[in-house]
Structures are given as C-alpha cells and as structure tokens.
Amino acid sequence: MALVSLRDISINFTGTRLLDSVSMQIEPGERVCLLGRNGEGKSTLLSIIEGITAPDTGSVDYARGTRVAMLPQEVPQDLRGTVYDVTAAGLGAVGTHLTTYHAASRALNDATDADENTLVAKLEQAQEALEKAGGWPHHQTIETVLSHLKLNGDERFSSLSGGTKRRTMLARALVSNPDLLILDEPTNHLDIDSIDWLEDFLLRQTTALLFVTHDRTFLRKIATRIVELDRGSLFNWDCPYATYLERKDAALDAEAKQNHNFDRKLAEEERWIRQGIKARRTRNMGRVRDLRKMREEHKARRDRVGSVNMVIQETERTGKLVVEANSLCFGFDDTPLISNFSTTIMRGDKVGLIGPNGVGKTTLLKILLGELEPQSGSIRHGVNLQINYFDQLRDQLDETQSARYNVADGNDYVTINGQQRHVMSHLKNFLFTPDRSTVPVSVLSGGERNRLLLARLFTRPSNVLVMDEPTNDLDAETLDLLEELLMDYPGTLLLVSHDRTFLNNVVTSSIAFEGNGVVADYVGGYDDWLRQRPTTPVTQTKPAKQKSAPKSTKKKLSYKEKFELEKKRETLKTLPALIETLETQLDDLQSKMSQPDYFKKTPQTMADDQKDLETLETKLDTTYGLWEELESALEGVELD
C-alpha cells in the first residue's frame, strides 16, 4: 500500500497554475527525486505533501500512522534553544526528555554545591523518563548526526548563520526516523565529506525518501525513481538519471515537432476561414468547429520557457603566467591551514579547490589573488590580470534594490563584448521576467539570486574568473549551460565547489586540502583526485619548528616478545585481503539496496539486508582498527 497518494492536485499562484491536476504515489522504501527547473513549483509540491500548504483542488491521502518529516528550503523563524534542542525536537516526546537530560547534564558541570542536588534530581528524572521511552539510542543518533554535519550541539540556534541553521534543520529531519523523509536541497551548505556521509546514511535507511537536489552525483547514488515537474504536470521516469536525460531530450524533440505540425495546420485553417464570401457560404461547419477547438488548444498550451543564455565578457589576455606561489604558509595560533604549498597557475588553467568547510580554501584564494599576505613564502602575479569574483555569500548584491539595478548599477544599458544591450534584455537571457526584474533582491529565491549574480558577473570583463560555490540552488539545465560556458572560457578559472560532477566536468587540475596544513596539486577533477590521493592521512610539521629526528635506540627483545611480534606481523599480512573482501561484499550489498526496484522487496528481506549491512560495516571498522593497532605496534621494530 502506498504511503502517500496525491490525487488531482492543483494550485494557482499569481494567475499561473503551478500544479495542474497532478497525481502520484510514493511506496514504502522508495527514494524519489523530484526534478524541475527553478520556479516550476517543486518546493510548493513538497509543502503540500507535508501538509503545510493546502491545494486549491484535489486530495493528499496517507496510509494509517504515516509519519512525515521535512527539510524545507526556508528556515522557520520561531525556533529557540540550542542546536541539540532544535534537533531533538524532531523526536516529539522523546526529544523533550532528551533536551531535559542534555540541559541538566550540561548545567551540572558548572553547578555550585547549592544547585547540585536539584540538578542531580532533575537528571535522574530525565534518565528514568528516557529509559521508559527507550530514548537512549536516539541520543546516540543525535550525537552521530551532529558530529558528521559538523554542528556544535551547545550553540544557540539563533546565533547561527543561515547555512548552519539549514544543517541543523537537516539533522532534525534525519534523526526523527519518519516513514517518509522529504528533503529540499539537502546538500546545500554541506562539504563533500558531509555529503558522502549523508549518502551512506540515507542508503542504510529503509525510510521512503522524496528529495529535490541540484547535486547530480547525489541524485545518481540515491534515487530509485525520478519524477519531473514540467509546466504544471508530473512525469514519471522509472530509470537511472543518464537514461532520463536521453529520454527527456527525445521527448522534447518529439514535442517540438508535434507543436510545429500543429501550428502549421492551425495557420492553414486560419487562412481557409478568412477566404472570400463565396467560400464562406459553402464552408464545412464541422471544420469550423474543429478550428475553434484548435484555437482553444493553442491558447491553453504552455510552451517551455527558454534556456539561460550566458556570455562571459572577455578582455585582453593575461601573460602566460597568472600566479606563481612558493612555500606558502598560513595559519591561526597553533593550527596550520597552509604549510609549504607551492604551485604555478598558467593562462587558461581551470583549477578546482577541494576540501571540507573551514579548511582554508577561501583563505588560499585570497592569498593567491593578493588580497591577503601569507605568513611566509612568496606570490608572483603575471601581467594584465582582470579578476571577476563570484561570492558564495552573495555580498555583492544589494538586497534593497531590484535585480535590474544590481546588474547595471542603475543604468539602462550594459556593455557585453563591445556591444550595448538593454539591461532588461540581458536579464531575460537569465530567465528574469519584467516583473521579477523590478522586485527587491530580498524577495528572490535562492536560484534567482544565483542567476542574478551570474548576470552581474558576466557584464564585467575578465581574464581571471574566481567562483566560490556557484552551483547552489541552480537547476540541472542551468548547471549544464554554465559548465559549457566555463569549459569554453579562454581565461583562467579558480573554482571552489562541493559539486563533484561539476568539478569533474570543468576543471583541468585540483588543489586539495588534505589535513594538518597539507595542500597538494593534482591533475584532473574530483574523481581524479580520489584515484591519486594518498591512501593514508598525510602529516606535515611546520617548517619553522622542524627538528632532527632522535637516533633510534634498539632494545633487545626476549624470545616471548619476538614470538608475539611475529604473530602480529603474520596477522597484519592477512588484513589487506580481508579488508578487500569486506569492502567488495559491502559494495555489492549497497549496490543491491540502491537498485530502482529494491523497494518492492518484502519488509523482512529489507530488514535482513539492513542487518547484514550493519554487520559488514562493523567488521570493516574493526578490521581497520586492528590494522592500525598492529602497524603502530610494529613501527620501527626489527626482529633479529
């Protein structure tokens, strides 16, 4: 039985039917990706399924007892408390007990003698309530999710940035263990490590999932079915993403041909109806009725909105050298961000910066561009650099002014590659209608703001383009066009992105942050870096504090010690093969569980597979731990 059934849902905003009598079902265990261009109504549809927005017509039916949790695009304004409190609130009554326990436990650490007895009693009450409600596993889940999403449970929610608040809302949705989990752009504001963890987390769940995403790698890994919202209608694509792209192109070609034939036939009939008096006396009334129907059909037809038309304004070429960096070092206190990094960037290079949030990517960009002095090392720039910067925080946009004003600084015209163009015509190329061009930026959606920033960016001539997270909130079609534009760009590109597909398709080399201040150059994009990077964590000491290694002192081993060490060495030799076997089994099982028709398996089969998955993961973690332990024990040991 379906968890959720939508029947003939319609909703009308500002004269346009976002949803026009749409129907769909979501079955238990399905992972459905909802696709559609920006502004098509995807978030509205998710809100209707969650029960927040009421449709104009139609009904939403749920299976008895179905629990739904959602990550919305916009963060609610009425949330209070700590990150832990907001996250635990997704668990209902159990979450209330967890919040009480967490707060009492935290307060007890700072309590005076006078308060201690009261807090201990409160803590014991919370513990007893949690035990009755079976809440301890949920506490562990919350701690795990907060850790992987890089959230501090004790921070006040109201003090967080918009991106961190969205990560907290994602944590709240993930821990609630619903029957249907709805995620609207879950990878926004997550780095690649967190996205990888989120993918694994979702693949391990038996929860049904409905999600919207611009991350094509995430889509390919997670979705078992694709549903597309296009001009008010829903289309089901029961196939992988690559096949969907091929079939979608074929469907659009067929639609264009059909519309062309229809329009030609309509034009012929219109010419016929306007013939002279003699022809009108003898005309076929059935043919007249058919013409009226054709007119109505043409009037009701919703043509697909045109594609974004982006052109980068170019300027004189730079010299062959763009940036040369030698032995760069930079850090804060005792934390090195960049240690002994050197690189050379030449004209036409397209360089991706890869690493977790907060690791120092933006800092390195500023050093390379000369906006920040390194603590040691040197930077040399080539000649004639004209740099354009795409800011992930969109600080270059004036929220109080219109899109039109932001692009042209209040002027009526912009100049693109030597030719003047009216600002409204330029904005039309980025899918801005006249009414959306004149509203304040503060009311635009995330996707519209990113398109506006691109429209502004590409009116400025450049030969060096710096883009910091340009892909957030852009639909897949706009991403494809942006990729093509950047690949053809003759200048130099420095790109910070957590979109793995975008990195693979655009960059020719990568600068990767690998921890402990180590930054390294690699040829190719994200997948190329995965193949080339060190298999063990890289460590590096600060150059200013390097010391010569102390001379090793050999200790004479007893027979028993030699015997034990030999046993460890033999055990160590067997571990790589065992790890490879476990990883193969794990990959096979995950592949099986991510198949499009997996949700059709019996609940018992899915539960058994989930148990096997957890067992394999535990064995793999244990084996890795043993490997590290034995390597550490045998490090520097020589047997006679």
XYZ file of C-alpha atoms in Angstrom, residues 220-640:
421
model
C 22.643 9.155 -9.222
C 23.624 7.436 -5.954
C 20.373 7.882 -4.061
C 17.367 7.942 -6.411
C 15.487 4.767 -7.287
C 12.948 6.757 -9.321
C 12.766 10.209 -10.938
C 9.623 12.338 -11.086
C 9.729 15.551 -13.113
C 7.571 18.640 -12.664
C 7.296 20.446 -16.007
C 4.811 23.241 -16.770
C 2.360 22.127 -14.112
C 2.388 18.406 -14.970
C 4.171 15.468 -13.329
C 6.025 12.882 -15.413
C 7.330 9.588 -14.050
C 10.753 8.379 -15.253
C 11.418 4.925 -13.842
C 15.050 4.809 -14.949
C 18.568 5.961 -13.960
C 19.489 9.636 -14.369
C 21.628 9.110 -17.504
C 18.746 7.309 -19.232
C 16.334 10.038 -18.099
C 18.488 12.688 -19.824
C 18.401 10.755 -23.112
C 14.656 10.095 -22.937
C 13.911 13.682 -21.891
C 15.791 15.071 -24.902
C 13.897 12.702 -27.181
C 10.575 13.723 -25.602
C 11.328 17.444 -26.048
C 12.299 16.868 -29.694
C 9.052 14.970 -30.292
C 7.055 17.731 -28.549
C 8.714 20.438 -30.662
C 7.931 18.500 -33.859
C 4.327 17.936 -32.796
C 3.865 21.633 -31.932
C 5.408 22.655 -35.263
C 2.976 20.417 -37.205
C 0.047 21.649 -35.090
C 0.946 25.315 -35.660
C 1.302 24.759 -39.415
C -2.125 23.066 -39.554
C -3.654 25.892 -37.480
C -2.203 28.514 -39.837
C -3.703 26.675 -42.829
C -7.139 26.555 -41.191
C -6.950 30.250 -40.283
C -6.218 31.092 -43.933
C -9.147 28.943 -45.016
C -11.629 30.598 -42.616
C -10.646 34.017 -43.990
C -11.424 33.188 -47.628
C -13.881 35.231 -49.648
C -17.693 35.446 -49.365
C -18.332 32.570 -51.785
C -16.080 30.205 -49.796
C -17.692 31.217 -46.511
C -21.170 30.338 -47.853
C -20.070 26.782 -48.597
C -17.620 26.131 -45.794
C -17.890 22.938 -43.731
C -19.321 23.736 -40.244
C -17.601 20.673 -38.791
C -14.313 22.095 -39.989
C -15.184 25.408 -38.310
C -15.853 23.627 -35.014
C -12.506 21.826 -35.322
C -10.798 25.170 -35.857
C -12.354 26.568 -32.705
C -11.050 23.572 -30.754
C -7.579 24.082 -32.213
C -7.622 27.744 -31.150
C -8.550 26.761 -27.598
C -5.850 24.082 -27.516
C -3.224 26.527 -28.751
C -4.317 29.113 -26.184
C -4.073 26.567 -23.344
C -0.671 25.250 -24.428
C 2.172 26.106 -22.042
C 5.367 26.466 -24.005
C 8.626 25.668 -22.285
C 10.450 28.769 -21.012
C 13.642 29.461 -22.948
C 17.046 28.423 -21.654
C 19.535 30.648 -19.883
C 21.742 32.384 -22.446
C 25.058 33.213 -20.781
C 28.010 35.012 -22.369
C 31.181 35.879 -20.463
C 32.586 39.286 -21.314
C 36.237 38.830 -22.212
C 39.145 41.261 -22.168
C 42.816 41.248 -23.164
C 44.699 38.070 -22.456
C 46.948 37.785 -19.452
C 50.586 36.881 -19.815
C 51.415 33.189 -19.926
C 51.956 33.179 -16.135
C 48.962 34.013 -13.940
C 50.133 33.124 -10.407
C 53.284 31.557 -9.023
C 53.291 30.601 -5.335
C 56.381 29.423 -3.446
C 56.427 27.803 0.026
C 53.230 29.459 1.267
C 52.430 29.136 4.971
C 49.400 30.473 6.800
C 47.542 29.535 9.983
C 45.908 30.697 13.178
C 47.554 30.194 16.577
C 48.817 26.601 16.545
C 46.543 25.487 13.690
C 48.228 25.444 10.270
C 45.872 25.963 7.318
C 48.526 26.014 4.600
C 52.021 24.641 5.081
C 54.822 24.835 2.491
C 52.495 24.982 -0.510
C 53.835 25.840 -3.958
C 52.015 25.961 -7.290
C 52.079 27.605 -10.698
C 48.867 28.627 -12.479
C 49.156 29.377 -16.192
C 46.820 31.188 -18.590
C 43.821 29.009 -19.465
C 44.152 26.686 -16.444
C 40.902 25.714 -14.754
C 41.717 24.901 -11.139
C 39.333 23.386 -8.581
C 39.835 23.788 -4.814
C 38.713 20.713 -2.858
C 38.373 20.378 0.922
C 35.964 20.464 3.894
C 34.232 23.641 5.063
C 36.501 25.858 7.135
C 39.720 24.178 5.993
C 41.103 27.329 4.322
C 40.007 27.295 0.665
C 38.790 30.912 0.668
C 41.925 31.934 2.594
C 44.141 30.368 -0.076
C 42.141 32.117 -2.809
C 42.725 35.480 -1.115
C 46.450 34.767 -0.807
C 46.721 33.722 -4.458
C 44.846 36.862 -5.553
C 46.999 39.164 -3.408
C 44.168 40.146 -1.029
C 45.894 38.524 1.951
C 49.587 38.319 2.820
C 50.979 34.851 3.559
C 52.807 34.447 6.864
C 55.766 33.133 4.922
C 56.502 32.322 1.302
C 56.025 34.442 -1.799
C 53.465 35.187 -4.527
C 54.262 36.414 -8.034
C 51.494 37.573 -10.392
C 51.502 37.739 -14.160
C 50.696 40.886 -16.113
C 47.335 42.367 -17.113
C 45.147 40.409 -14.670
C 41.470 41.450 -14.639
C 39.707 39.399 -11.984
C 35.965 38.783 -11.546
C 34.735 37.215 -8.305
C 31.578 35.139 -7.722
C 30.863 35.310 -3.965
C 29.117 32.343 -2.313
C 27.585 34.689 0.287
C 26.173 36.943 -2.465
C 27.548 40.012 -0.624
C 27.880 41.814 -3.969
C 24.073 42.092 -4.217
C 22.163 44.995 -2.677
C 19.147 43.323 -1.048
C 17.098 46.545 -1.049
C 17.485 47.193 -4.780
C 15.979 45.419 -7.776
C 17.640 42.830 -9.991
C 17.738 45.443 -12.741
C 19.576 47.934 -10.521
C 22.071 45.333 -9.256
C 23.120 44.231 -12.733
C 23.582 47.675 -14.295
C 24.190 49.856 -11.190
C 21.043 51.839 -12.009
C 21.816 52.309 -15.716
C 19.549 51.274 -18.597
C 22.257 49.570 -20.636
C 25.135 47.144 -20.123
C 28.033 46.546 -22.486
C 28.796 42.936 -23.454
C 31.918 42.338 -25.553
C 31.766 45.864 -27.002
C 28.033 45.891 -27.773
C 25.424 47.805 -25.779
C 22.412 45.826 -24.633
C 19.377 46.960 -22.668
C 19.513 45.672 -19.106
C 16.057 44.055 -19.410
C 17.184 42.149 -22.493
C 20.281 40.957 -20.626
C 18.190 39.820 -17.641
C 15.800 38.000 -19.989
C 18.765 35.832 -21.043
C 18.962 34.724 -17.400
C 15.202 33.896 -17.292
C 14.098 37.069 -15.472
C 10.637 38.244 -16.476
C 9.941 42.020 -16.400
C 8.085 41.761 -13.074
C 10.850 39.676 -11.395
C 13.459 42.146 -12.692
C 11.928 45.013 -10.731
C 11.230 43.431 -7.311
C 13.802 43.803 -4.482
C 16.509 41.133 -4.360
C 15.350 40.223 -0.838
C 12.216 38.507 -2.236
C 14.028 36.457 -4.899
C 14.547 32.706 -4.462
C 17.988 31.186 -3.981
C 18.144 30.058 -7.611
C 17.101 33.515 -8.852
C 19.782 35.184 -6.730
C 22.456 32.923 -8.105
C 21.308 33.604 -11.676
C 21.312 37.332 -10.879
C 24.859 37.136 -9.565
C 25.894 35.353 -12.761
C 24.133 38.024 -14.850
C 26.029 40.737 -12.960
C 29.329 38.864 -13.065
C 29.245 38.352 -16.815
C 28.798 42.077 -17.550
C 32.279 42.725 -16.142
C 35.225 42.000 -18.459
C 37.677 39.445 -17.069
C 40.537 37.150 -17.913
C 40.632 35.520 -14.463
C 37.337 34.183 -13.078
C 37.067 33.223 -9.401
C 33.908 31.306 -8.474
C 33.160 30.390 -4.842
C 30.270 27.860 -4.700
C 28.445 28.981 -7.873
C 26.206 25.885 -8.170
C 23.973 26.264 -5.091
C 20.257 26.454 -5.977
C 20.789 26.234 -9.763
C 18.680 23.709 -11.649
C 20.370 20.950 -13.643
C 19.779 22.606 -17.015
C 21.412 25.883 -15.916
C 24.312 23.902 -14.438
C 24.883 22.162 -17.771
C 24.961 25.505 -19.593
C 27.304 27.045 -17.008
C 29.635 24.057 -17.379
C 29.781 24.513 -21.157
C 30.437 28.238 -20.761
C 33.299 27.718 -18.310
C 34.861 24.932 -20.374
C 34.948 27.292 -23.387
C 36.179 30.272 -21.343
C 39.647 31.220 -22.714
C 40.769 32.842 -19.456
C 41.828 31.281 -16.154
C 39.303 29.809 -13.697
C 39.684 29.277 -9.936
C 36.689 27.283 -8.681
C 35.608 26.336 -5.154
C 32.809 23.765 -5.256
C 31.416 20.755 -3.403
C 29.589 19.622 -6.566
C 31.602 16.571 -7.610
C 30.092 16.286 -11.095
C 30.671 19.990 -11.739
C 34.341 19.655 -10.699
C 34.811 16.573 -12.886
C 33.329 18.292 -15.920
C 35.025 21.686 -15.650
C 38.460 21.704 -14.011
C 41.757 20.566 -15.508
C 43.618 20.402 -12.174
C 42.793 20.405 -8.476
C 44.279 21.849 -5.294
C 43.256 19.573 -2.417
C 43.365 20.293 1.332
C 44.353 17.010 2.986
C 44.584 17.958 6.668
C 47.296 19.223 9.025
C 48.069 22.129 6.689
C 48.977 19.853 3.782
C 47.807 21.230 0.412
C 48.684 19.378 -2.793
C 48.274 19.726 -6.583
C 46.601 17.022 -8.700
C 45.836 16.654 -12.392
C 42.116 16.445 -13.242
C 38.902 16.815 -11.246
C 37.349 15.265 -8.153
C 37.380 11.618 -9.281
C 40.969 12.008 -10.486
C 41.928 13.317 -7.038
C 40.267 10.308 -5.382
C 42.411 7.975 -7.500
C 45.667 9.851 -6.915
C 45.457 10.966 -3.282
C 47.482 9.215 -0.543
C 45.801 6.134 0.911
C 46.851 7.114 4.447
C 46.484 10.553 6.078
C 49.323 12.944 5.269
C 51.068 14.684 8.130
C 53.481 17.539 7.951
C 55.271 19.531 10.612
C 55.700 23.272 10.488
C 58.889 24.203 8.669
C 59.904 26.724 11.303
C 59.850 24.103 14.023
C 61.451 21.153 12.273
C 63.935 19.232 14.380
C 66.227 16.401 13.532
C 64.817 13.019 14.384
C 66.321 11.449 17.510
C 68.559 8.483 16.997
C 66.696 5.215 17.453
C 67.697 3.025 20.334
C 67.263 -0.687 19.837
C 66.008 -2.764 22.697
C 66.945 -6.424 22.838
C 63.754 -8.480 22.693
C 63.088 -11.601 24.683
C 62.036 -14.847 22.980
C 58.446 -14.351 24.119
C 58.339 -10.770 22.809
C 59.771 -11.917 19.445
C 57.154 -14.657 19.252
C 54.288 -12.243 19.976
C 55.581 -9.697 17.461
C 55.965 -12.384 14.807
C 52.352 -13.408 15.379
C 51.255 -9.784 14.965
C 53.263 -9.470 11.754
C 51.675 -12.610 10.307
C 48.218 -11.356 11.280
C 48.973 -7.986 9.670
C 49.802 -9.707 6.365
C 46.308 -11.227 6.185
C 44.390 -7.994 6.801
C 44.590 -6.292 3.355
C 42.942 -9.282 1.668
C 40.283 -9.439 4.384
C 39.582 -5.700 4.043
C 39.292 -6.037 0.279
C 36.807 -8.918 0.676
C 34.689 -6.998 3.191
C 34.682 -3.859 1.036
C 33.613 -5.895 -2.010
C 30.767 -7.500 -0.044
C 29.730 -4.089 1.274
C 29.770 -2.525 -2.201
C 27.728 -5.413 -3.626
C 25.118 -5.134 -0.880
C 24.870 -1.326 -1.169
C 24.512 -1.664 -4.942
C 21.720 -4.197 -4.448
C 19.916 -1.911 -1.964
C 20.133 1.080 -4.309
C 18.508 -0.682 -7.287
C 15.343 1.053 -8.614
C 13.091 -1.904 -7.791
C 14.579 -2.684 -4.372
C 11.605 -1.113 -2.559
C 9.449 -3.932 -3.944
C 11.256 -6.479 -1.750
C 9.464 -7.818 1.310
C 9.934 -5.910 4.590
C 11.714 -8.956 6.046
C 14.205 -9.050 3.139
C 14.951 -5.342 3.538
C 15.372 -5.750 7.295
C 17.764 -8.708 6.782
C 19.785 -6.727 4.246
C 19.973 -3.778 6.636
C 21.226 -6.082 9.396
C 23.851 -7.586 7.055
C 24.934 -4.101 6.034
C 25.453 -3.028 9.645
C 27.364 -6.253 10.398
C 29.698 -5.749 7.420
C 30.327 -2.124 8.382
C 31.149 -3.144 11.957
C 33.537 -5.878 10.763
C 35.225 -3.451 8.373
C 35.675 -0.807 11.089
C 37.055 -3.419 13.476
C 39.490 -4.756 10.865
C 40.733 -1.272 10.033
C 41.206 -0.609 13.744
C 43.216 -3.831 14.147
C 45.354 -2.915 11.131
C 46.193 0.496 12.612
C 46.898 -1.064 16.005
C 49.283 -3.687 14.592
C 51.067 -1.201 12.330
C 51.597 1.070 15.318
C 52.909 -1.826 17.443
C 55.347 -2.971 14.730
C 56.534 0.502 13.705
C 60.322 0.685 13.930
C 60.653 -2.862 15.301
C 63.316 -5.096 13.770
C 63.435 -8.816 14.512
C 66.856 -10.459 14.524
